[in-house]
Structure formats: C-alpha cells, structure tokens
Amino acid sequence: MLQRARRLAGSTLAVLVIGSAAWPAPVAAAPEPLPQQWWFEAWGVQSHLWPLSTGEGVTVAVIDTGVEASLPELRDVVLPGTNAEDEGRGDGREDLDSFENPPGHGTGMASLIAAQGRGTGMVGVAPGAKILPIVAQSKPAYAKGIRFAADKGAQVINLSQAVPGRCPEELQESIAYALEKDAVIVAGAGNDGNGANASNSPANCKGVLAVGAVDLKGRPWEKTQRQPYVTV
C-alpha cells in the first residue's frame, strides 16, 4: 500500500488542484483518514487542499485492471466504464487483475483516489471525485482507453503503469486528443530506478505528467525512476 501511495501522488494531487481551481467554494468535511495514511499529513492534504476542494465535480479515469465497484469504500463512486482490451466484456466495474491479490491493482489505485471511509475505513485523497474505470494492460488498449476517457469528459486520466520502451505513435496521438479536450494525463514514471532505470511509456510520451515517488519525508524513493521525463 505504501508503494501504491507513492506512485499515485501526482494523480491525486492533480485531482485536487483541478477541483480547487474550478470549485473554490468551501466544501463539506471529508471523513478522517486512517492513522497509517501518512501521506495526508506529509502532503498537507487536510490542511491545505481539502479546505478548497475534495475533488467535487472531477471525474478521474483509472486505466488499469478495472475497479471493484461493489466494495463499501467505493460505493456510489464508480461510473460505468469500459474494457479496452476486450470490448463488450463488462464496463470496468469489476477488477480483472490476475497477478495481485484481490481486490486488485486498479481497485487499489481507485481507493487511493476516492475511497469513502467505509468498510476498512480507508479514505481517498479526493473523496469527492468520481472514478471512470477502464480495463487496459497493453499499449494499444491504453490508446483506446485514453480516447474513451476523453470522450466521457474525464478531467484527469490516470495510468499507474509503466512499460519499457519509446512512446508509440498511436499512444501519442491519443494523448494529444485528450489534451485537446483539456484532460490531464498522469502516468507512473516507473519503479526500477535503482536497477535498469528504463525509459517507460506512457510516462515518456509528450504532454504526460510523469510522476516519480517520494517517502514520508519528501525524499526520492530508492526505486523511483531517474529519467528526464519525470515531472513530479
């Protein structure tokens, strides 16, 4: 969970920045985060960002393994999405992750963004936001998913994924398409900075907000990518 929190820093903060810019009025009190959710204090979420916005009016597309919408933590938060890997197979509101333990990677990312404080008590950094789930685990599916998200009006498009190699033309074109619709595209920079330190897409695509990782003291995490494309 701590690694997930590191990877998602830029995405969740982008949600709040967009929300505070568009809806500057004071917002209703959000639920209290769990004691182990150290990033709330470290990033000044409650003290600096929540007084302006908790993400109300913002839709975040989570391009990942799907999102388990039935969880209490995400009740009434997850919108109908799509499966960009297998069109017609569900609407993204089921986590199809076959590698991580249930509920899966996509659900973990969505929970870090918008969990409501029910069930386990976990609270997202932007509990006022809505989640648009998109199943995509390959570069062609990423491109489809980004276009779908842009057409559905997502203001933030999050890809907590990193694939070694250059940015494919099809993926770059989909990013340009989303940027024209005023979406912010956020991608994980990668987690092998202390090893191969590969250049990863979609993080290395033009126009993407590439997010590295920090610890609770704001220091670069040892495995975060050391690449010129890292923005945050």
CSV table of C-alpha atoms in Angstrom, one decimal:
chain,number,residue,atom,x,y,z
A,1,MET,CA,0.0,0.0,0.0
A,2,LEU,CA,2.8,2.4,0.7
A,3,GLN,CA,4.3,1.9,-2.8
A,4,ARG,CA,0.8,2.5,-4.3
A,5,ALA,CA,0.6,5.7,-2.4
A,6,ARG,CA,4.0,6.8,-3.7
A,7,ARG,CA,3.1,6.0,-7.3
A,8,LEU,CA,-0.2,7.9,-7.1
A,9,ALA,CA,1.0,11.2,-5.6
A,10,GLY,CA,0.8,13.3,-8.8
A,11,SER,CA,-2.6,11.8,-9.8
A,12,THR,CA,-4.4,12.5,-6.6
A,13,LEU,CA,-2.9,16.0,-6.2
A,14,ALA,CA,-3.8,16.8,-9.8
A,15,VAL,CA,-7.4,15.9,-8.9
A,16,LEU,CA,-7.4,18.3,-6.0
A,17,VAL,CA,-5.7,21.1,-7.9
A,18,ILE,CA,-8.2,20.9,-10.7
A,19,GLY,CA,-11.1,20.7,-8.2
A,20,SER,CA,-9.9,23.8,-6.3
A,21,ALA,CA,-9.4,25.8,-9.4
A,22,ALA,CA,-12.9,25.1,-10.8
A,23,TRP,CA,-14.8,25.0,-7.5
A,24,PRO,CA,-13.2,27.4,-5.0
A,25,ALA,CA,-16.1,27.5,-2.5
A,26,PRO,CA,-15.6,25.8,0.9
A,27,VAL,CA,-16.5,22.1,0.8
A,28,ALA,CA,-18.2,19.7,3.3
A,29,ALA,CA,-16.0,18.0,5.8
A,30,ALA,CA,-14.5,14.7,4.4
A,31,PRO,CA,-14.0,11.6,6.6
A,32,GLU,CA,-10.9,11.3,8.7
A,33,PRO,CA,-8.1,9.2,7.1
A,34,LEU,CA,-6.7,6.2,8.9
A,35,PRO,CA,-3.6,6.8,11.2
A,36,GLN,CA,-1.4,4.8,8.8
A,37,GLN,CA,-2.3,7.0,5.8
A,38,TRP,CA,0.8,9.2,6.4
A,39,TRP,CA,0.6,10.9,3.0
A,40,PHE,CA,-2.3,13.1,4.2
A,41,GLU,CA,-0.1,14.9,6.7
A,42,ALA,CA,3.1,14.7,4.5
A,43,TRP,CA,1.3,16.3,1.5
A,44,GLY,CA,-0.8,18.8,3.6
A,45,VAL,CA,-3.9,17.3,2.1
A,46,GLN,CA,-6.2,18.2,5.0
A,47,SER,CA,-4.6,21.4,6.0
A,48,HIS,CA,-4.0,23.0,2.5
A,49,LEU,CA,-6.1,21.2,-0.1
A,50,TRP,CA,-9.3,20.0,1.4
A,51,PRO,CA,-10.4,23.5,2.6
A,52,LEU,CA,-10.6,24.3,-1.1
A,53,SER,CA,-11.7,21.0,-2.6
A,54,THR,CA,-12.0,17.3,-2.0
A,55,GLY,CA,-12.5,16.7,-5.8
A,56,GLU,CA,-16.1,17.5,-6.2
A,57,GLY,CA,-17.1,17.7,-9.9
A,58,VAL,CA,-14.0,15.9,-11.1
A,59,THR,CA,-14.0,12.6,-12.9
A,60,VAL,CA,-10.8,10.6,-12.8
A,61,ALA,CA,-10.4,7.8,-15.4
A,62,VAL,CA,-8.4,5.0,-13.9
A,63,ILE,CA,-6.8,3.0,-16.8
A,64,ASP,CA,-5.8,-0.2,-15.1
A,65,THR,CA,-7.2,-3.7,-14.3
A,66,GLY,CA,-10.7,-2.5,-13.6
A,67,VAL,CA,-12.3,-1.4,-10.3
A,68,GLU,CA,-14.3,-3.5,-7.9
A,69,ALA,CA,-17.2,-1.1,-7.6
A,70,SER,CA,-19.1,-3.3,-5.0
A,71,LEU,CA,-16.7,-2.5,-2.2
A,72,PRO,CA,-18.1,-0.4,0.6
A,73,GLU,CA,-15.1,2.0,0.2
A,74,LEU,CA,-16.2,2.8,-3.3
A,75,ARG,CA,-20.0,2.7,-3.1
A,76,ASP,CA,-21.6,5.3,-5.4
A,77,VAL,CA,-18.3,6.5,-6.6
A,78,VAL,CA,-17.5,4.3,-9.7
A,79,LEU,CA,-19.2,5.2,-13.0
A,80,PRO,CA,-19.7,2.8,-15.9
A,81,GLY,CA,-16.5,2.5,-17.9
A,82,THR,CA,-15.2,0.1,-20.5
A,83,ASN,CA,-12.9,-2.8,-21.2
A,84,ALA,CA,-10.4,-1.6,-23.8
A,85,GLU,CA,-8.7,-5.0,-24.0
A,86,ASP,CA,-11.9,-6.9,-24.8
A,87,GLU,CA,-14.7,-4.6,-25.9
A,88,GLY,CA,-18.1,-5.8,-24.7
A,89,ARG,CA,-16.7,-7.6,-21.7
A,90,GLY,CA,-18.1,-5.6,-18.9
A,91,ASP,CA,-18.0,-1.9,-18.0
A,92,GLY,CA,-14.8,-1.8,-16.0
A,93,ARG,CA,-16.6,-2.1,-12.6
A,94,GLU,CA,-15.0,-5.5,-11.9
A,95,ASP,CA,-11.3,-5.9,-11.2
A,96,LEU,CA,-9.8,-8.4,-13.6
A,97,ASP,CA,-6.3,-8.4,-12.1
A,98,SER,CA,-4.8,-11.9,-12.3
A,99,PHE,CA,-1.4,-11.0,-10.7
A,100,GLU,CA,-2.1,-9.2,-7.5
A,101,ASN,CA,-4.2,-10.4,-4.6
A,102,PRO,CA,-7.8,-9.3,-4.6
A,103,PRO,CA,-9.3,-6.8,-4.9
A,104,GLY,CA,-6.5,-5.9,-7.5
A,105,HIS,CA,-4.3,-3.1,-8.7
A,106,GLY,CA,-6.9,-1.0,-10.3
A,107,THR,CA,-9.1,-1.1,-7.2
A,108,GLY,CA,-6.2,-0.1,-5.1
A,109,MET,CA,-5.5,2.9,-7.3
A,110,ALA,CA,-9.2,4.0,-7.3
A,111,SER,CA,-9.3,3.6,-3.5
A,112,LEU,CA,-6.3,5.9,-3.0
A,113,ILE,CA,-8.1,8.5,-5.1
A,114,ALA,CA,-11.7,8.3,-3.9
A,115,ALA,CA,-12.3,5.8,-1.1
A,116,GLN,CA,-15.1,7.0,1.2
A,117,GLY,CA,-14.0,5.9,4.6
A,118,ARG,CA,-16.4,2.9,4.8
A,119,GLY,CA,-15.5,-0.7,5.1
A,120,THR,CA,-11.8,-0.8,6.1
A,121,GLY,CA,-12.0,3.0,6.9
A,122,MET,CA,-9.7,3.9,4.1
A,123,VAL,CA,-10.1,7.4,2.7
A,124,GLY,CA,-9.0,8.7,-0.7
A,125,VAL,CA,-7.2,11.9,-1.2
A,126,ALA,CA,-10.1,13.2,-3.4
A,127,PRO,CA,-13.2,11.5,-1.9
A,128,GLY,CA,-15.4,13.9,-3.7
A,129,ALA,CA,-14.3,12.7,-7.1
A,130,LYS,CA,-15.9,10.1,-9.3
A,131,ILE,CA,-14.0,7.2,-10.9
A,132,LEU,CA,-14.3,6.1,-14.5
A,133,PRO,CA,-12.8,2.6,-14.7
A,134,ILE,CA,-11.1,1.4,-17.9
A,135,VAL,CA,-9.5,-2.0,-18.3
A,136,ALA,CA,-6.3,-1.7,-20.2
A,137,GLN,CA,-3.0,-3.6,-19.8
A,138,SER,CA,-1.3,-3.0,-23.2
A,139,LYS,CA,-0.2,0.0,-25.2
A,140,PRO,CA,-2.9,-0.4,-27.9
A,141,ALA,CA,-5.5,-0.6,-25.1
A,142,TYR,CA,-4.0,2.4,-23.3
A,143,ALA,CA,-4.6,4.4,-26.5
A,144,LYS,CA,-8.2,3.3,-26.8
A,145,GLY,CA,-8.8,3.9,-23.1
A,146,ILE,CA,-7.4,7.4,-23.2
A,147,ARG,CA,-9.7,8.3,-26.1
A,148,PHE,CA,-12.7,6.8,-24.3
A,149,ALA,CA,-11.9,8.7,-21.1
A,150,ALA,CA,-11.6,12.0,-23.0
A,151,ASP,CA,-14.9,11.5,-24.8
A,152,LYS,CA,-16.6,10.8,-21.5
A,153,GLY,CA,-15.3,14.1,-20.1
A,154,ALA,CA,-12.7,12.8,-17.6
A,155,GLN,CA,-10.7,15.8,-16.4
A,156,VAL,CA,-7.9,13.5,-15.1
A,157,ILE,CA,-6.7,10.3,-16.8
A,158,ASN,CA,-4.5,8.2,-14.6
A,159,LEU,CA,-2.2,5.3,-15.7
A,160,SER,CA,-0.3,3.9,-12.7
A,161,GLN,CA,1.5,1.7,-15.2
A,162,ALA,CA,4.9,1.7,-16.9
A,163,VAL,CA,6.1,-0.2,-19.9
A,164,PRO,CA,9.8,-0.1,-21.1
A,165,GLY,CA,10.3,1.4,-24.5
A,166,ARG,CA,9.5,4.5,-26.5
A,167,CYS,CA,6.1,6.1,-26.8
A,168,PRO,CA,4.2,4.5,-29.7
A,169,GLU,CA,2.7,6.9,-32.3
A,170,GLU,CA,-0.8,5.6,-31.7
A,171,LEU,CA,-0.5,6.3,-27.9
A,172,GLN,CA,1.0,9.7,-28.5
A,173,GLU,CA,-1.9,10.6,-30.8
A,174,SER,CA,-4.5,9.5,-28.2
A,175,ILE,CA,-2.7,11.7,-25.6
A,176,ALA,CA,-2.8,14.7,-27.9
A,177,TYR,CA,-6.5,14.0,-28.5
A,178,ALA,CA,-7.2,14.0,-24.7
A,179,LEU,CA,-5.1,17.2,-24.2
A,180,GLU,CA,-7.2,19.0,-26.8
A,181,LYS,CA,-10.2,18.2,-24.6
A,182,ASP,CA,-8.4,19.7,-21.6
A,183,ALA,CA,-7.7,16.5,-19.8
A,184,VAL,CA,-4.6,16.0,-17.6
A,185,ILE,CA,-2.9,12.7,-18.3
A,186,VAL,CA,-0.9,11.3,-15.4
A,187,ALA,CA,1.4,8.2,-15.6
A,188,GLY,CA,3.8,6.4,-13.2
A,189,ALA,CA,7.4,7.1,-14.0
A,190,GLY,CA,8.5,3.5,-13.1
A,191,ASN,CA,9.8,1.5,-10.2
A,192,ASP,CA,13.3,0.2,-11.2
A,193,GLY,CA,15.3,3.4,-10.8
A,194,ASN,CA,17.8,1.5,-8.7
A,195,GLY,CA,18.2,-1.1,-11.4
A,196,ALA,CA,17.6,-0.9,-15.2
A,197,ASN,CA,16.1,2.6,-14.8
A,198,ALA,CA,14.3,2.1,-18.1
A,199,SER,CA,12.6,4.8,-20.1
A,200,ASN,CA,8.9,3.9,-19.8
A,201,SER,CA,5.7,4.8,-21.6
A,202,PRO,CA,3.2,6.3,-21.2
A,203,ALA,CA,5.4,8.4,-18.9
A,204,ASN,CA,7.8,9.4,-21.6
A,205,CYS,CA,5.1,10.5,-24.0
A,206,LYS,CA,4.8,14.2,-24.7
A,207,GLY,CA,2.2,16.0,-22.7
A,208,VAL,CA,2.1,13.4,-19.9
A,209,LEU,CA,2.5,14.4,-16.2
A,210,ALA,CA,5.1,11.7,-15.2
A,211,VAL,CA,5.1,11.0,-11.5
A,212,GLY,CA,8.0,9.7,-9.5
A,213,ALA,CA,7.9,8.6,-5.9
A,214,VAL,CA,8.8,10.0,-2.5
A,215,ASP,CA,8.8,8.8,1.1
A,216,LEU,CA,7.0,10.4,4.0
A,217,LYS,CA,9.9,12.9,4.4
A,218,GLY,CA,9.7,14.0,0.8
A,219,ARG,CA,12.9,12.2,-0.2
A,220,PRO,CA,13.1,10.4,-3.6
A,221,TRP,CA,12.2,6.7,-3.1
A,222,GLU,CA,15.1,4.4,-3.9
A,223,LYS,CA,13.3,2.6,-6.7
A,224,THR,CA,11.8,5.7,-8.4
A,225,GLN,CA,12.9,6.3,-11.9
A,226,ARG,CA,15.7,8.7,-12.6
A,227,GLN,CA,14.7,9.9,-16.0
A,228,PRO,CA,14.4,13.4,-17.6
A,229,TYR,CA,10.7,12.9,-18.3
A,230,VAL,CA,9.9,12.8,-14.5
A,231,THR,CA,7.8,15.9,-13.8
A,232,VAL,CA,6.6,15.5,-10.2
